Amino acid sequence: MSFEWIVRIVSENWPMFLRGAGMTLFIALIGTVIGAVIGLMAGVIRTIPMPERGPKKLVLKIINIILSIYIEFFRGTPMIVQAMVIYYGSALAFNIDMNVMLAAVIVVSINTGAYMAEIVRGGIVSIDKGQYEAAQAIGMNHFQTMTNVVLPQVIRNILPATGNQFVINIKDTSVLNVISVSELYFLTKSVAGNNFRYFESFFVACMIYFVMTFAVTRILLYFERKLDGPDNYTVLNEELEPKKI
Amino acid sequence: MEKVIEVQHLNKSFGAHEVLKDIDFSVHKGEVVSIIGSSGSGKSTLLRCINLLEKPGGGQIMFHGENILDDRHDIFAYRQKLGMVFQQFNLFENHNVLKNCVVGQIKVLKRTKEEAEKVAMKYLKVVGMDKYIYAKPKQLSGGQKQRVAIARALSMEPDVMLFDEPTSALDPEMVGEVLKVMRELAEIGLTMLIVTHEMEFAREVSDRVVFMDKGVIAEEGSPEQIFNHPQQERTKEFLKRTLSL
Ligand SMILES: Nc1ncnc2c1ncn2[C@@H]1O[C@H](COP(=O)(O)OP(=O)(O)OP(=O)(O)O)[C@@H](O)[C@H]1O
Ligand SMILES: [Mg+2]
């Protein structure tokens, strides 16, 4: 009976599953955070107004081209192949035996970064130009305008997309088993390899993946609501001195 | 009296479309100058060229006698000294009322938070919005937003205030509250350059009225001169059209 097997597999291998799930969550989380930061930076750089002439224009143009290549390349190739290329490539190119964990985090981060760069750019462009101009008009430069006015709104707006990317990463870290990262899929494979109960073992993994993605989605939804703040404000009355915020 | 802004031979084209042709005019310290003219005559473009939101095609813009189109001129330092009020308010949506008035002072003028809040409260009181400091822009009416936008610009304590049709996006019943604030500012002796379609208001508060037509200054003079004894045919025509509405 499958059900008894499932119970047995869980009770015998739970530390293994837990470790795998932890590793999956860890790589997905770090990868998403670093990827989001890469995406934000790329998005900010790609929206710098192009100077009309001079060396600054040339530098910005070259950086933009490099960013475009990066984005197109990583969005246009499968992560499973990127993992192989980066892991074995680094060994070949620099003669270093890269830690698989490090390789895993790098692959997920730059892959996520490529997707987030486009999302961030869309988010920046969607903030109406008037606010950007108002910030410029009080003397802010591009960087100050971005950090004080545009990005806080962009971050709020791209939060759903980032959460989505996190969920995708939780699932897609499974491809990292090709470079022997001990994430959930990899460890499940070894559990199944020992007991030859493939269906039951992977059914357990399946449940764990689902619980993780479902929980993450809910938690993010809660944060989004929290970030939006209260729907009402209080009008101060005469006696009340305005409090510090 | 001292000239704060002096525009000389200013040109601006969008592609082949010449929007401003050889504009010459100046604003003196303490003066209120209104720019009137039909839609598309280049009023907004002139204002936007003055604070460099648009790059002028040719000519000079002198600010306290210095040409700010000179390559070496620090445009960020210059913009701090101009307050700009937009037709669409352009408040920073991510900040509450107080923070809207504070962020520029802290980031650009490097004032301390306490100092900045004190200044902000002073000007929020002037525009009658000091009781709404914790409201977010999307929770305010159009008239309230525009008054906050005026306070935000005033908080930078600029040498000149530029207004681009500050009441055109407002419902009729809210126009009055914004014009009232502007009247008070005129009385204090603030230097103001106002693009407006409110002819009554322009006649009342202005020291000088500039009539623009098809990218040129067709006529300028005292309100009495422009509204009661216009010299040019096109000024007469424009006034007949707008005042009969
Ligand atoms: N960014 C732009 N690109 C191309 N043409 C523009 C741009 N901005 C303005 N124009 C054109 O320049 C002309 C002058 O526009 P401007 O906005 O200065 O007029 P205005 O006098 O402010 O009109 P209104 O009273 O409707 O605000 C118009 O014909 C407009 O179409
Ligand atoms: Mg206009």
XYZ file of C-alpha atoms and ligand atoms in Angstrom:
522
model
C 0.000 0.000 0.000
C 1.341 3.409 -1.027
C 0.022 5.299 1.956
C 1.916 3.141 4.432
C 4.998 3.596 2.358
C 4.593 7.351 2.415
C 4.362 7.326 6.210
C 7.370 5.080 6.426
C 9.415 7.142 3.988
C 8.636 10.328 5.869
C 9.382 8.854 9.278
C 12.650 7.310 8.102
C 13.884 10.152 5.924
C 12.406 13.319 7.381
C 15.763 14.870 8.261
C 16.791 14.405 4.639
C 13.603 16.010 3.303
C 13.906 18.832 5.774
C 17.489 19.484 4.758
C 16.531 19.423 1.090
C 13.595 21.755 1.624
C 15.778 24.088 3.661
C 18.406 24.144 0.962
C 15.829 24.763 -1.747
C 14.280 27.602 0.210
C 17.685 29.065 1.000
C 18.919 29.087 -2.583
C 15.601 30.389 -3.884
C 15.464 33.156 -1.289
C 19.057 34.336 -1.641
C 18.809 34.051 -5.412
C 15.607 36.075 -5.506
C 16.965 38.799 -3.219
C 20.268 39.147 -5.067
C 18.430 38.873 -8.372
C 16.038 41.641 -7.340
C 18.964 43.866 -6.393
C 20.637 43.165 -9.744
C 17.343 43.882 -11.468
C 16.898 47.166 -9.597
C 20.398 48.340 -10.444
C 20.052 47.328 -14.080
C 16.654 49.024 -14.252
C 17.976 52.271 -12.764
C 20.962 52.332 -15.106
C 18.828 51.607 -18.135
C 16.554 54.567 -17.364
C 19.293 57.179 -16.923
C 18.476 59.902 -19.447
C 21.020 59.696 -22.259
C 23.416 62.668 -22.191
C 23.522 64.453 -25.521
C 27.227 64.093 -26.155
C 30.607 63.543 -24.595
C 32.348 60.579 -22.995
C 29.506 59.988 -20.529
C 27.224 59.129 -23.410
C 29.690 56.564 -24.765
C 30.153 54.901 -21.369
C 26.419 54.756 -20.756
C 25.838 53.333 -24.228
C 28.388 50.564 -23.696
C 26.928 49.701 -20.281
C 23.451 49.590 -21.799
C 24.604 47.240 -24.540
C 26.254 44.930 -22.009
C 23.079 44.924 -19.925
C 20.940 44.127 -22.961
C 23.192 41.207 -23.884
C 23.043 39.930 -20.304
C 19.270 40.164 -20.148
C 18.629 38.615 -23.559
C 21.152 35.856 -23.005
C 19.926 34.674 -19.631
C 16.292 34.909 -20.567
C 16.959 33.052 -23.780
C 18.698 29.978 -22.375
C 17.495 27.291 -19.940
C 18.700 27.555 -16.343
C 19.673 23.891 -16.334
C 22.165 24.584 -19.124
C 23.371 27.813 -17.467
C 24.105 25.800 -14.316
C 26.289 23.356 -16.253
C 28.098 26.110 -18.142
C 28.803 28.182 -15.042
C 29.806 25.285 -12.832
C 32.032 23.432 -15.277
C 33.028 26.616 -17.092
C 34.430 28.207 -13.960
C 36.474 25.084 -13.306
C 37.848 25.228 -16.821
C 38.389 28.978 -17.050
C 39.794 29.787 -13.641
C 40.982 26.375 -12.666
C 38.906 26.547 -9.505
C 36.630 23.908 -8.123
C 33.675 26.072 -7.347
C 31.590 25.232 -4.349
C 28.319 23.864 -5.737
C 26.322 25.994 -3.339
C 28.031 29.110 -4.550
C 27.481 28.070 -8.157
C 23.816 27.418 -7.390
C 23.299 30.828 -5.809
C 25.104 32.538 -8.676
C 23.039 30.789 -11.320
C 19.722 31.549 -9.655
C 20.718 35.164 -8.893
C 21.818 36.158 -12.352
C 18.953 34.306 -13.922
C 16.472 36.110 -11.679
C 18.309 39.395 -12.249
C 17.755 39.124 -15.982
C 14.014 38.738 -15.524
C 13.778 41.360 -12.793
C 15.695 43.928 -14.865
C 12.869 44.003 -17.378
C 10.205 44.029 -14.679
C 11.926 46.923 -12.873
C 12.327 48.893 -16.066
C 8.643 48.484 -16.784
C 7.917 49.561 -13.202
C 10.053 52.694 -13.490
C 8.545 53.676 -16.819
C 5.045 53.183 -15.409
C 5.560 55.764 -12.630
C 4.129 58.875 -14.188
C 6.740 61.249 -15.522
C 5.306 64.143 -13.527
C 6.712 62.903 -10.228
C 10.110 62.474 -11.816
C 9.935 66.032 -13.132
C 8.757 67.394 -9.801
C 11.769 65.807 -8.119
C 14.078 67.219 -10.771
C 12.440 70.608 -10.342
C 13.361 70.765 -6.656
C 16.953 69.999 -7.585
C 17.256 66.247 -7.090
C 19.608 64.359 -9.391
C 18.736 61.058 -11.090
C 20.008 58.967 -8.203
C 18.193 60.995 -5.509
C 15.020 60.973 -7.578
C 15.237 57.219 -7.935
C 15.944 56.388 -4.301
C 13.528 58.886 -2.731
C 10.627 58.975 -5.125
C 10.605 56.422 -7.908
C 12.069 53.218 -6.482
C 9.925 53.045 -3.331
C 6.907 53.032 -5.618
C 8.523 50.667 -8.088
C 9.408 48.232 -5.313
C 5.820 48.259 -4.127
C 4.599 47.708 -7.669
C 7.004 44.908 -8.516
C 6.459 43.063 -5.248
C 3.906 40.687 -6.801
C 6.276 39.964 -9.689
C 9.147 39.386 -7.257
C 7.025 37.014 -5.207
C 6.136 35.225 -8.378
C 9.826 34.951 -9.220
C 10.498 33.553 -5.756
C 7.880 30.857 -6.296
C 9.356 30.046 -9.704
C 12.802 29.834 -8.110
C 11.599 27.431 -5.416
C 10.417 25.123 -8.163
C 13.269 25.696 -10.581
C 16.088 25.076 -8.120
C 15.231 21.419 -8.798
C 17.208 21.680 -12.027
C 20.323 22.345 -9.948
C 20.474 18.629 -9.190
C 22.505 18.407 -12.410
C 25.415 19.980 -10.550
C 24.683 17.897 -7.448
C 23.331 20.628 -5.230
C 21.735 18.867 -2.269
C 18.369 20.541 -2.688
C 15.013 18.857 -2.290
C 14.835 17.153 -5.679
C 18.381 15.850 -5.436
C 17.873 14.410 -1.983
C 14.502 12.913 -2.907
C 16.202 11.166 -5.794
C 18.674 9.610 -3.404
C 15.895 8.580 -0.985
C 14.026 6.952 -3.870
C 17.224 5.348 -5.075
C 17.569 3.600 -1.752
C 14.029 2.337 -1.281
C 13.008 2.030 -4.982
C 9.710 3.678 -4.065
C 9.788 6.427 -6.694
C 6.130 7.402 -6.663
C 5.831 7.666 -2.884
C 9.129 9.496 -2.406
C 8.392 12.064 -5.077
C 4.841 12.421 -3.857
C 6.285 13.581 -0.542
C 8.616 15.992 -2.347
C 5.673 17.262 -4.353
C 3.745 18.075 -1.182
C 6.710 19.846 0.335
C 7.185 21.983 -2.787
C 3.526 22.877 -2.766
C 3.467 23.840 0.909
C 6.504 26.056 0.410
C 5.169 27.892 -2.633
C 1.699 28.252 -1.135
C 3.051 29.642 2.136
C 5.323 32.075 0.334
C 2.465 33.375 -1.787
C 0.311 33.978 1.295
C 3.055 35.663 3.261
C 3.831 38.024 0.418
C 0.188 38.933 0.040
C 0.106 39.846 3.713
C 3.158 42.073 3.317
C 1.711 43.819 0.292
C -1.384 44.759 2.270
C 0.734 45.905 5.171
C 2.879 48.081 2.924
C -0.140 49.842 1.461
C -0.823 51.303 4.879
C -4.137 52.364 6.346
C -6.899 53.584 4.058
C -7.652 56.559 6.291
C -5.767 59.382 7.915
C -6.626 61.540 10.877
C -7.055 65.259 10.485
C -5.220 66.969 13.293
C -7.373 69.235 15.374
C -6.436 72.607 16.769
C -5.168 71.589 20.202
C -3.124 68.682 19.017
C 0.475 69.481 18.261
C 1.622 67.366 15.346
C 3.464 64.331 16.639
C 6.768 63.219 15.278
C 6.468 60.513 12.681
C 14.875 96.761 -9.773
C 17.054 93.674 -9.819
C 16.344 91.147 -12.534
C 15.984 87.625 -11.202
C 15.386 85.872 -14.507
C 16.257 87.305 -17.872
C 15.507 85.289 -20.979
C 17.327 86.399 -24.123
C 16.689 85.166 -27.682
C 15.359 81.861 -26.428
C 14.493 79.274 -29.084
C 13.027 75.818 -28.787
C 11.970 73.303 -31.406
C 10.492 69.856 -31.176
C 11.774 68.276 -34.381
C 10.867 70.652 -37.153
C 8.200 72.351 -35.040
C 9.454 75.704 -33.745
C 7.643 76.179 -30.454
C 9.515 79.195 -29.070
C 10.921 81.856 -31.372
C 13.387 84.418 -30.117
C 11.794 84.999 -26.717
C 13.002 87.986 -24.717
C 11.637 88.852 -21.340
C 12.534 89.175 -17.702
C 11.170 88.863 -14.211
C 12.241 91.338 -11.550
C 12.564 90.728 -7.865
C 9.196 90.866 -6.106
C 7.308 90.999 -9.362
C 4.296 88.902 -10.349
C 4.275 88.186 -14.070
C 1.445 86.317 -15.757
C 1.739 84.613 -19.100
C -1.481 84.261 -21.049
C -2.186 82.970 -24.534
C -4.064 80.328 -26.425
C -3.431 76.630 -26.142
C -0.295 75.518 -27.941
C 1.284 78.970 -27.969
C 4.289 77.695 -26.028
C 3.598 78.913 -22.480
C 4.375 75.618 -20.756
C 7.402 75.061 -22.939
C 8.771 78.457 -21.938
C 8.356 77.655 -18.243
C 9.884 74.210 -18.700
C 12.838 75.704 -20.561
C 13.394 78.153 -17.728
C 13.898 75.360 -15.205
C 15.589 73.157 -17.786
C 13.002 70.382 -17.828
C 13.291 71.038 -21.561
C 16.637 71.826 -23.070
C 16.477 75.195 -24.814
C 17.548 75.153 -28.452
C 19.344 78.480 -28.375
C 19.618 81.786 -26.577
C 20.420 82.572 -22.987
C 18.756 82.301 -19.628
C 20.288 84.651 -17.099
C 19.664 84.005 -13.423
C 20.855 86.851 -11.191
C 23.010 87.878 -14.123
C 24.634 84.490 -14.734
C 23.982 82.475 -17.862
C 22.750 79.133 -16.627
C 23.005 77.564 -20.077
C 26.746 77.861 -19.712
C 28.158 74.300 -19.654
C 29.886 74.855 -16.355
C 26.751 75.910 -14.553
C 25.433 73.554 -11.892
C 21.850 72.941 -12.972
C 20.945 71.171 -9.715
C 21.991 74.168 -7.646
C 20.038 76.400 -10.018
C 16.843 74.359 -9.872
C 16.743 74.509 -6.069
C 16.243 78.234 -6.427
C 13.194 77.857 -8.637
C 9.953 76.532 -7.221
C 7.750 74.795 -9.761
C 4.048 74.093 -9.463
C 2.574 71.816 -12.111
C -0.891 71.573 -13.555
C -1.084 67.919 -12.489
C 0.299 68.582 -8.946
C 2.872 65.784 -9.291
C 3.062 65.048 -5.582
C 5.273 62.164 -4.535
C 2.728 59.392 -4.163
C 4.871 57.347 -1.782
C 5.167 60.136 0.800
C 2.607 61.772 3.040
C 1.959 65.508 2.963
C 4.683 66.418 5.443
C 7.283 64.169 3.845
C 6.487 65.663 0.434
C 7.560 69.032 1.792
C 10.524 67.691 3.724
C 12.309 65.273 1.417
C 13.748 67.914 -0.924
C 14.977 70.046 1.949
C 16.800 67.118 3.525
C 18.229 65.544 0.386
C 18.951 68.628 -1.671
C 19.399 71.475 0.811
C 20.916 69.123 3.417
C 18.762 70.529 6.180
C 18.255 68.472 9.305
C 14.960 66.656 9.752
C 13.867 68.959 12.594
C 14.712 72.087 10.657
C 13.034 70.782 7.508
C 9.864 69.844 9.358
C 9.702 73.258 10.942
C 10.010 74.967 7.567
C 7.491 72.568 6.021
C 4.966 73.226 8.785
C 5.358 76.950 8.290
C 4.452 76.758 4.619
C 1.796 74.092 5.095
C 0.177 76.584 7.439
C 0.396 79.266 4.747
C -1.531 77.054 2.323
C -3.872 75.801 5.030
C -2.809 72.160 4.842
C -1.036 71.859 8.192
C -3.773 69.621 9.546
C -3.328 67.033 6.844
C 0.339 66.233 7.288
C -0.217 62.491 7.603
C -2.453 62.169 4.556
C -1.167 60.473 1.434
C -1.657 62.363 -1.837
C -4.230 59.893 -3.152
C -6.407 60.677 -0.124
C -6.644 64.396 -0.964
C -8.852 66.426 -3.277
C -7.322 68.215 -6.257
C -7.349 71.600 -4.554
C -5.697 70.165 -1.450
C -3.059 68.431 -3.565
C -2.233 71.626 -5.358
C -1.913 73.535 -2.100
C 0.483 70.876 -0.812
C 2.429 71.132 -4.071
C 2.720 74.878 -3.501
C 3.923 74.281 0.069
C 6.440 71.733 -1.199
C 7.877 74.290 -3.606
C 7.865 77.062 -0.979
C 9.651 74.816 1.525
C 12.726 74.980 -0.668
C 12.593 78.764 -0.168
C 13.201 79.532 -3.816
C 13.963 82.918 -5.366
C 11.139 82.574 -7.879
C 7.998 80.471 -8.071
C 6.893 79.162 -11.449
C 3.274 78.110 -11.842
C 2.084 76.226 -14.909
C -1.693 76.500 -15.028
C -2.049 75.539 -11.373
C -5.842 75.529 -11.483
C -6.544 74.001 -14.881
C -6.877 70.438 -13.617
C -9.198 71.430 -10.768
C -12.952 71.228 -10.422
C -14.426 74.741 -10.521
C -15.252 74.793 -6.809
C -11.602 74.172 -5.917
C -10.075 76.834 -8.123
C -10.848 79.525 -5.570
C -8.909 77.989 -2.688
C -5.743 77.714 -4.781
C -6.038 81.215 -6.227
C -6.563 82.563 -2.719
C -3.256 81.065 -1.608
C -1.513 82.483 -4.654
C -2.980 85.919 -4.017
C -1.575 85.825 -0.501
C 1.839 84.877 -1.835
C 1.697 87.788 -4.256
C 0.890 90.114 -1.373
C 3.891 88.937 0.666
C 6.014 90.031 -2.267
C 7.074 86.648 -3.587
C 8.508 86.703 -7.105
C 6.149 84.710 -9.293
C 5.836 83.714 -12.918
C 2.381 82.332 -13.600
C 0.971 80.674 -16.700
C -2.771 80.918 -16.366
C -6.109 80.892 -18.096
C -7.728 82.716 -15.171
C -7.980 86.185 -16.692
C -9.645 87.830 -13.712
C -6.924 86.537 -11.459
C -4.143 87.613 -13.837
C -5.590 91.096 -14.044
C -5.800 91.400 -10.269
C -2.474 90.025 -9.038
C -0.057 90.716 -11.877
C 2.395 93.546 -12.081
C 2.909 92.635 -15.695
C 1.086 90.461 -18.200
C 2.760 88.719 -21.134
C 0.631 87.613 -24.048
C 2.093 84.764 -26.093
C 0.945 83.731 -29.519
C 2.422 81.004 -31.765
C 5.748 80.898 -29.963
C 6.407 84.615 -29.722
C 5.641 87.289 -27.167
C 3.062 89.298 -29.022
C 2.530 91.924 -26.390
C 3.382 92.685 -22.796
C 2.501 95.396 -20.360
C 0.607 96.227 -17.206
C -2.701 94.403 -16.667
C -4.461 97.666 -17.382
C -2.627 97.984 -20.708
C -3.163 94.389 -21.837
C -6.734 93.918 -20.717
C -8.133 97.401 -21.290
C -6.025 98.827 -24.082
C -4.453 95.982 -26.048
C -2.453 97.278 -29.001
C -2.115 94.139 -31.118
C -4.927 92.692 -33.202
C -4.208 89.147 -31.972
C -4.282 90.217 -28.335
C -7.683 91.807 -28.857
C -8.932 88.701 -30.615
C -7.649 86.393 -27.899
C -9.200 88.462 -25.134
C -12.503 88.682 -26.964
C -12.540 84.904 -27.342
C -11.588 84.085 -23.744
C -13.492 86.788 -21.918
C -16.723 86.055 -23.780
C -16.623 82.438 -22.570
N 7.500 67.019 -25.785
C 6.976 67.577 -26.909
N 7.212 67.027 -28.106
C 6.694 67.580 -29.241
N 5.947 68.674 -29.254
C 5.664 69.266 -28.087
C 6.164 68.757 -26.853
N 5.731 69.557 -25.861
C 4.997 70.515 -26.445
N 4.951 70.353 -27.779
C 4.271 71.234 -28.741
O 4.686 72.540 -28.506
C 3.616 73.444 -28.681
C 3.520 74.337 -27.460
O 3.132 73.533 -26.348
P 2.929 74.108 -24.904
O 2.575 72.977 -24.055
O 4.104 74.910 -24.535
O 1.689 75.049 -25.127
P 0.855 75.833 -24.041
O 0.862 77.245 -24.456
O 1.338 75.515 -22.692
O -0.591 75.236 -24.255
P -1.719 74.901 -23.169
O -2.399 76.185 -22.863
O -2.613 73.943 -23.883
O -1.044 74.289 -21.999
C 2.393 72.627 -28.948
O 2.107 72.679 -30.321
C 2.768 71.241 -28.536
O 2.145 70.309 -29.356
Mg 0.564 74.381 -21.020
